[in-house]
GROMACS .gro file of C-alpha atoms in nm:
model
  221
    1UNK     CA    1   0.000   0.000   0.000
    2UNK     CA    2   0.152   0.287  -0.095
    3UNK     CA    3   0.077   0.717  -0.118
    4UNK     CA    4   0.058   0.873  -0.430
    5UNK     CA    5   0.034   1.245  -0.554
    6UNK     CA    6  -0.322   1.353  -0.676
    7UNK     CA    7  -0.071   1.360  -0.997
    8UNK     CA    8   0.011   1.012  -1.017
    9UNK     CA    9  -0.296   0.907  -0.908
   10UNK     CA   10  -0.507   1.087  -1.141
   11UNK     CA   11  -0.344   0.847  -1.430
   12UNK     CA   12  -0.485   0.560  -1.290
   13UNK     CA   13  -0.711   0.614  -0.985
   14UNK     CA   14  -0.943   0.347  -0.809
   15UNK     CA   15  -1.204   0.336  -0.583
   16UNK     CA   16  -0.967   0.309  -0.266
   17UNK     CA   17  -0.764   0.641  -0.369
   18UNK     CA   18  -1.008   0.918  -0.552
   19UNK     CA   19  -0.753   1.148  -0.737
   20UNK     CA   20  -0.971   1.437  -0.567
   21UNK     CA   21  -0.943   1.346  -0.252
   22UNK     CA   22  -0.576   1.265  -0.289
   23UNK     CA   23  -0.454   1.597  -0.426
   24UNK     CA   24  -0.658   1.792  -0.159
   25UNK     CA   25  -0.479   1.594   0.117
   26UNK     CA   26  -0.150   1.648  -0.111
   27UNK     CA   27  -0.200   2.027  -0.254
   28UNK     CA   28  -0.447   2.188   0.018
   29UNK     CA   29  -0.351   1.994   0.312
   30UNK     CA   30  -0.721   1.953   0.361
   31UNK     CA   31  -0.801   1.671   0.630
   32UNK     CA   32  -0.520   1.726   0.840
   33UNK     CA   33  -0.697   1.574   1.122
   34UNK     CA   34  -0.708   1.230   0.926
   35UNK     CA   35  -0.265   1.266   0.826
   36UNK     CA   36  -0.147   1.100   1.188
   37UNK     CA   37  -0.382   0.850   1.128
   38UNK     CA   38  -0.346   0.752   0.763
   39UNK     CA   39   0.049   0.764   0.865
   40UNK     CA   40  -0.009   0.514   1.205
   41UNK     CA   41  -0.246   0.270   0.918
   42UNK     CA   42   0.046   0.285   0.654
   43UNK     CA   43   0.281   0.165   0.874
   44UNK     CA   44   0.074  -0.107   1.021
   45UNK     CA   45   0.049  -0.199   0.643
   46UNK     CA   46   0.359  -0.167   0.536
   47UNK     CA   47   0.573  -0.296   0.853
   48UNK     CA   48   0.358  -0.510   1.071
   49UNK     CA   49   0.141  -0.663   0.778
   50UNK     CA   50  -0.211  -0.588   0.964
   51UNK     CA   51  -0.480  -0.629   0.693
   52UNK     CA   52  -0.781  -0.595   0.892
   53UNK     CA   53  -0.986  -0.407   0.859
   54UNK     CA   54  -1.181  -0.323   1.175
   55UNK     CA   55  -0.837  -0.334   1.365
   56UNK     CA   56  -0.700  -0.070   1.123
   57UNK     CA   57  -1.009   0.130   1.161
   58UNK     CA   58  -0.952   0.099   1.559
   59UNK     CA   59  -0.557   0.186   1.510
   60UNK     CA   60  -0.674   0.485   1.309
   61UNK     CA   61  -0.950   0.614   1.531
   62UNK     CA   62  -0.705   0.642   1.799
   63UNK     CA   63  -0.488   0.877   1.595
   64UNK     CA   64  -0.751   1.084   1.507
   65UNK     CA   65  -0.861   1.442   1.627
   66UNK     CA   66  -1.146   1.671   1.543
   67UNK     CA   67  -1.071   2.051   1.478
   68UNK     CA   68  -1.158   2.305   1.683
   69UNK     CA   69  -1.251   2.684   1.595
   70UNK     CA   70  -1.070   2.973   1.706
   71UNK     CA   71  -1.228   2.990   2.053
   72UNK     CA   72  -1.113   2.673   2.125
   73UNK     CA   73  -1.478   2.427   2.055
   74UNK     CA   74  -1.533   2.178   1.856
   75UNK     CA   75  -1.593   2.206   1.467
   76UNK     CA   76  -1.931   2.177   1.358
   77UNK     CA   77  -1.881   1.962   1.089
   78UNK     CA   78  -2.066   2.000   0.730
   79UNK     CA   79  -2.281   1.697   0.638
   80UNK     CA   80  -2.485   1.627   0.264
   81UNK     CA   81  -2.868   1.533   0.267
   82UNK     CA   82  -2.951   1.324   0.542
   83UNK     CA   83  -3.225   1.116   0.548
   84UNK     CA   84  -3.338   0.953   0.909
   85UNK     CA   85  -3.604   0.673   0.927
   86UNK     CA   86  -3.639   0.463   1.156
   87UNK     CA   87  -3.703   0.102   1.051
   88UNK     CA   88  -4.076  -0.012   1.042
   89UNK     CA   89  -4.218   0.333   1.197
   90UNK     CA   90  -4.287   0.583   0.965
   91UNK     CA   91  -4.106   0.801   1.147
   92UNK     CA   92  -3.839   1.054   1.118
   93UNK     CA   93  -3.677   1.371   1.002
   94UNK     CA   94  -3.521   1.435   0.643
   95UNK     CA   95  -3.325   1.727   0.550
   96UNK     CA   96  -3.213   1.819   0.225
   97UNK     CA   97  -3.008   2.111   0.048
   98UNK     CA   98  -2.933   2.354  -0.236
   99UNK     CA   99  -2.843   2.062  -0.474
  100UNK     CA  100  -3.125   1.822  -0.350
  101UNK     CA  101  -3.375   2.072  -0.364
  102UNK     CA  102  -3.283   2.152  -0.720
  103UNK     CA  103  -3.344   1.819  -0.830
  104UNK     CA  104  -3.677   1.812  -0.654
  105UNK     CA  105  -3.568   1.651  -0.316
  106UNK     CA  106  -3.661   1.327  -0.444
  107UNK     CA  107  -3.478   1.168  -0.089
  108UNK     CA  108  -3.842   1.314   0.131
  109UNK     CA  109  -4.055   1.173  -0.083
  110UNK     CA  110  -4.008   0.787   0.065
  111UNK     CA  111  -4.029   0.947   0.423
  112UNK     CA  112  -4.390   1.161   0.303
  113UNK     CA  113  -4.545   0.838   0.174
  114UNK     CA  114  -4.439   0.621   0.412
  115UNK     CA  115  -4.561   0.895   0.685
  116UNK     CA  116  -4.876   0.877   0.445
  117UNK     CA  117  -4.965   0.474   0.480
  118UNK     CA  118  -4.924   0.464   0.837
  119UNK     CA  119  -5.149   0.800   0.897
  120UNK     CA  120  -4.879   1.024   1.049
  121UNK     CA  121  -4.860   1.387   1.108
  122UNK     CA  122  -4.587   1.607   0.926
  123UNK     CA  123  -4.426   1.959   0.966
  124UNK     CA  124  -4.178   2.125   0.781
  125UNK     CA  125  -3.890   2.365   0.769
  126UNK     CA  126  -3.818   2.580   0.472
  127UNK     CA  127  -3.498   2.805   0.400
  128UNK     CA  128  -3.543   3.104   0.169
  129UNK     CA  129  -3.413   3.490   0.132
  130UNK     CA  130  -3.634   3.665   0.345
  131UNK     CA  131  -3.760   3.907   0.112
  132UNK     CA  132  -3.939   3.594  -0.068
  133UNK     CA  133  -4.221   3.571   0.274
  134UNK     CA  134  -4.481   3.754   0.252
  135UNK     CA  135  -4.550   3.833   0.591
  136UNK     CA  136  -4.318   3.959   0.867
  137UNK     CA  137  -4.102   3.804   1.046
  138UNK     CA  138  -4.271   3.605   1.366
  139UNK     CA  139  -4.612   3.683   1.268
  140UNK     CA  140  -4.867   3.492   1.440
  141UNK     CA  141  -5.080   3.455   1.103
  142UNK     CA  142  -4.799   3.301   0.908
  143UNK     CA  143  -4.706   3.001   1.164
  144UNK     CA  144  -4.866   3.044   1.495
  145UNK     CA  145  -4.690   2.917   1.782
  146UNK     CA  146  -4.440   2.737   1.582
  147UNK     CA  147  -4.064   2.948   1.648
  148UNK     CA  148  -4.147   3.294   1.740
  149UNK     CA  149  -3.799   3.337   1.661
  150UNK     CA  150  -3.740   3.266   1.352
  151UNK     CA  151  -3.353   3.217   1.264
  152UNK     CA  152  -3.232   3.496   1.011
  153UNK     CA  153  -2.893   3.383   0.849
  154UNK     CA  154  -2.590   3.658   0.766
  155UNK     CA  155  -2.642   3.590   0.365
  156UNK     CA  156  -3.005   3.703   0.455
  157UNK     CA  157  -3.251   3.394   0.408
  158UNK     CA  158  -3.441   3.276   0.696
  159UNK     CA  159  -3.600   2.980   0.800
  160UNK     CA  160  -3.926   2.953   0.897
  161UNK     CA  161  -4.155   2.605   1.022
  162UNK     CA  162  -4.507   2.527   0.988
  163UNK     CA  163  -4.676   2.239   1.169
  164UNK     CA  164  -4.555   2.069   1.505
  165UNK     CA  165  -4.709   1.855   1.737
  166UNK     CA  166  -4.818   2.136   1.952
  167UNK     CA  167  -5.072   2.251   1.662
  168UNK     CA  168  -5.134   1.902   1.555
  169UNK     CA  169  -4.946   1.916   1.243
  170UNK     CA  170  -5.011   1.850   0.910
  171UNK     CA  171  -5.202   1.508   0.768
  172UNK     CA  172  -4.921   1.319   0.581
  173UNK     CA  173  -5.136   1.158   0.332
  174UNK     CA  174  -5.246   1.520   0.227
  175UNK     CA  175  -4.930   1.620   0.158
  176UNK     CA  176  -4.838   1.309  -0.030
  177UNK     CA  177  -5.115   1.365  -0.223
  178UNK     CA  178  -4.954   1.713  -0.348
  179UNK     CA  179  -4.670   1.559  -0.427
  180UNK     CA  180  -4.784   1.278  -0.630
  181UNK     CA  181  -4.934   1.563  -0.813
  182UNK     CA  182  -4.619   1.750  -0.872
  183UNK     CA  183  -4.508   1.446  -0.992
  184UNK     CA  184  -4.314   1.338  -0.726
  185UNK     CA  185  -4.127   1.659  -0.694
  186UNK     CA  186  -4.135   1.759  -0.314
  187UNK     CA  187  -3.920   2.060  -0.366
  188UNK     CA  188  -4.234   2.193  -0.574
  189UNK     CA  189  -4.500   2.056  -0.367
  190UNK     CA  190  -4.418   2.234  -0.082
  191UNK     CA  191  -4.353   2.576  -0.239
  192UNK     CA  192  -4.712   2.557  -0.399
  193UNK     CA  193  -4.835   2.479  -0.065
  194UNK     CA  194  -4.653   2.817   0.050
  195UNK     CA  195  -4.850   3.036  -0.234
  196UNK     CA  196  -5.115   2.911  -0.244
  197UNK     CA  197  -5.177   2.985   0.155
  198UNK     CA  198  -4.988   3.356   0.100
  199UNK     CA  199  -4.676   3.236   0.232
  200UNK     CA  200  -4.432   3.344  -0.007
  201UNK     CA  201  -4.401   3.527  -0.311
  202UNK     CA  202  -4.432   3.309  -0.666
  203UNK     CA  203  -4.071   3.402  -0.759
  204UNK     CA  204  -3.942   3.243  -0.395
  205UNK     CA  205  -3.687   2.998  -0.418
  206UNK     CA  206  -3.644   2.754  -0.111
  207UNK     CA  207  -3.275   2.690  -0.053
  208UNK     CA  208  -3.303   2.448   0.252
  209UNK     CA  209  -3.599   2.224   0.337
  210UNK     CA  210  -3.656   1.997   0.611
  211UNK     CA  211  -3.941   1.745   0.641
  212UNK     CA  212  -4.057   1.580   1.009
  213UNK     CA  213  -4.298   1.322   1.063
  214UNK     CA  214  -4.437   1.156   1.418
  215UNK     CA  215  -4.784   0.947   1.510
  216UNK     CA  216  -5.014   1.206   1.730
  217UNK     CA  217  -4.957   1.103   2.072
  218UNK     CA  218  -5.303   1.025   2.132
  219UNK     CA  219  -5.211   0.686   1.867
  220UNK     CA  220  -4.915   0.610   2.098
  221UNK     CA  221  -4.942   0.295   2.286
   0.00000   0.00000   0.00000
């Protein structure tokens, strides 16, 4: 097992060494937490023979050390979509992003009809420039009771939720409904929802949306 340069790599990369990922590490020094432990892993490899995986992945982990900021916590580290659902529930949260969202968020849409077929309740969370709501920010007409205090970003788009368990939420099935209409595009589905209920303006473009889903508590056993 050997190192190569994103340079030599690039000629002939595989799926163990992406020529990317190599010539960041190489060029950028990006991972630097990960170095001391690729280094303590390459010399298992190379010295003691250790082939294992899961006691590489153990040698490594020990070697390894998340960054901190300037004030001395730790790094909030950036993550892609995530979708969480728990097995055989219905259940869960899904968040997706600027390149999901594009596409249509087509990762929700599983959670939504699954939500739908067991009869759960869903909320969501939308991202957009805040010149895109319609109404103020806070107002009790636009999301009652659901964050007073809405969180306003420094490149000026603010999120905003509507539903929660506290106001009982939205019917899944409805909103699967909407989105089999928008042909499965959940990204689209949800902004309709928003102008058609004067929400946002028609020219609004969500940047962040996150979709919940939870049985009512009077369902619980």
């Amino acid at each position: 097992m050997t190192f190569m340069s994103g340079r030599e790599d690039a000629s002939r990369s595989g799926p163990l060494r992406p020529p990317s990922l190599v010539s960041q590490f190489y060029t950028k020094y990006k991972g630097a937490a990960f170095v001391p432990a690729l280094r303590q892993v390459l010399e298992a490899v190379t010295t003691g023979g250790i082939t294992d995986i899961p006691e590489l992945a153990a040698l490594a982990a020990r070697h390894i050390t998340r960054r901190t900021t300037a004030k001395g916590t730790r790094a909030r580290v950036r993550s892609k979509a995530v979708l969480i659902t728990p097995t055989g529930t219905g259940t869960g949260t899904g968040r997706v992003a600027a390149q999901a969202i594009a596409s249509g968020s087509a990762r929700l849409r599983p959670l939504i009809a699954e939500a739908a077929s067991r009869g759960l309740k869903l909320a969501f969370t939308v991202r957009l420039h805040r010149a895109g709501y319609v109404m103020p920010s806070g107002s009790r007409t636009d999301s009652p009771g659901i964050r007073r205090d809405v969180v306003q970003r420094t490149d000026h788009t603010e999120e905003r939720s509507y539903g929660s368990a506290a106001t009982g939420g939205f019917d899944a099935a409805d909103f699967a409904q909407r989105v089999d209409a928008a042909g499965g595009d959940v990204t689209a589905a949800v902004q309709q929802w928003l102008i058609e209920t004067g929400r946002i303006h028609t020219d609004a473009r969500i940047v962040h949306l996150e979709v919940r889903t939870w049985r009512p508590r009077s369902e619980q056993s």
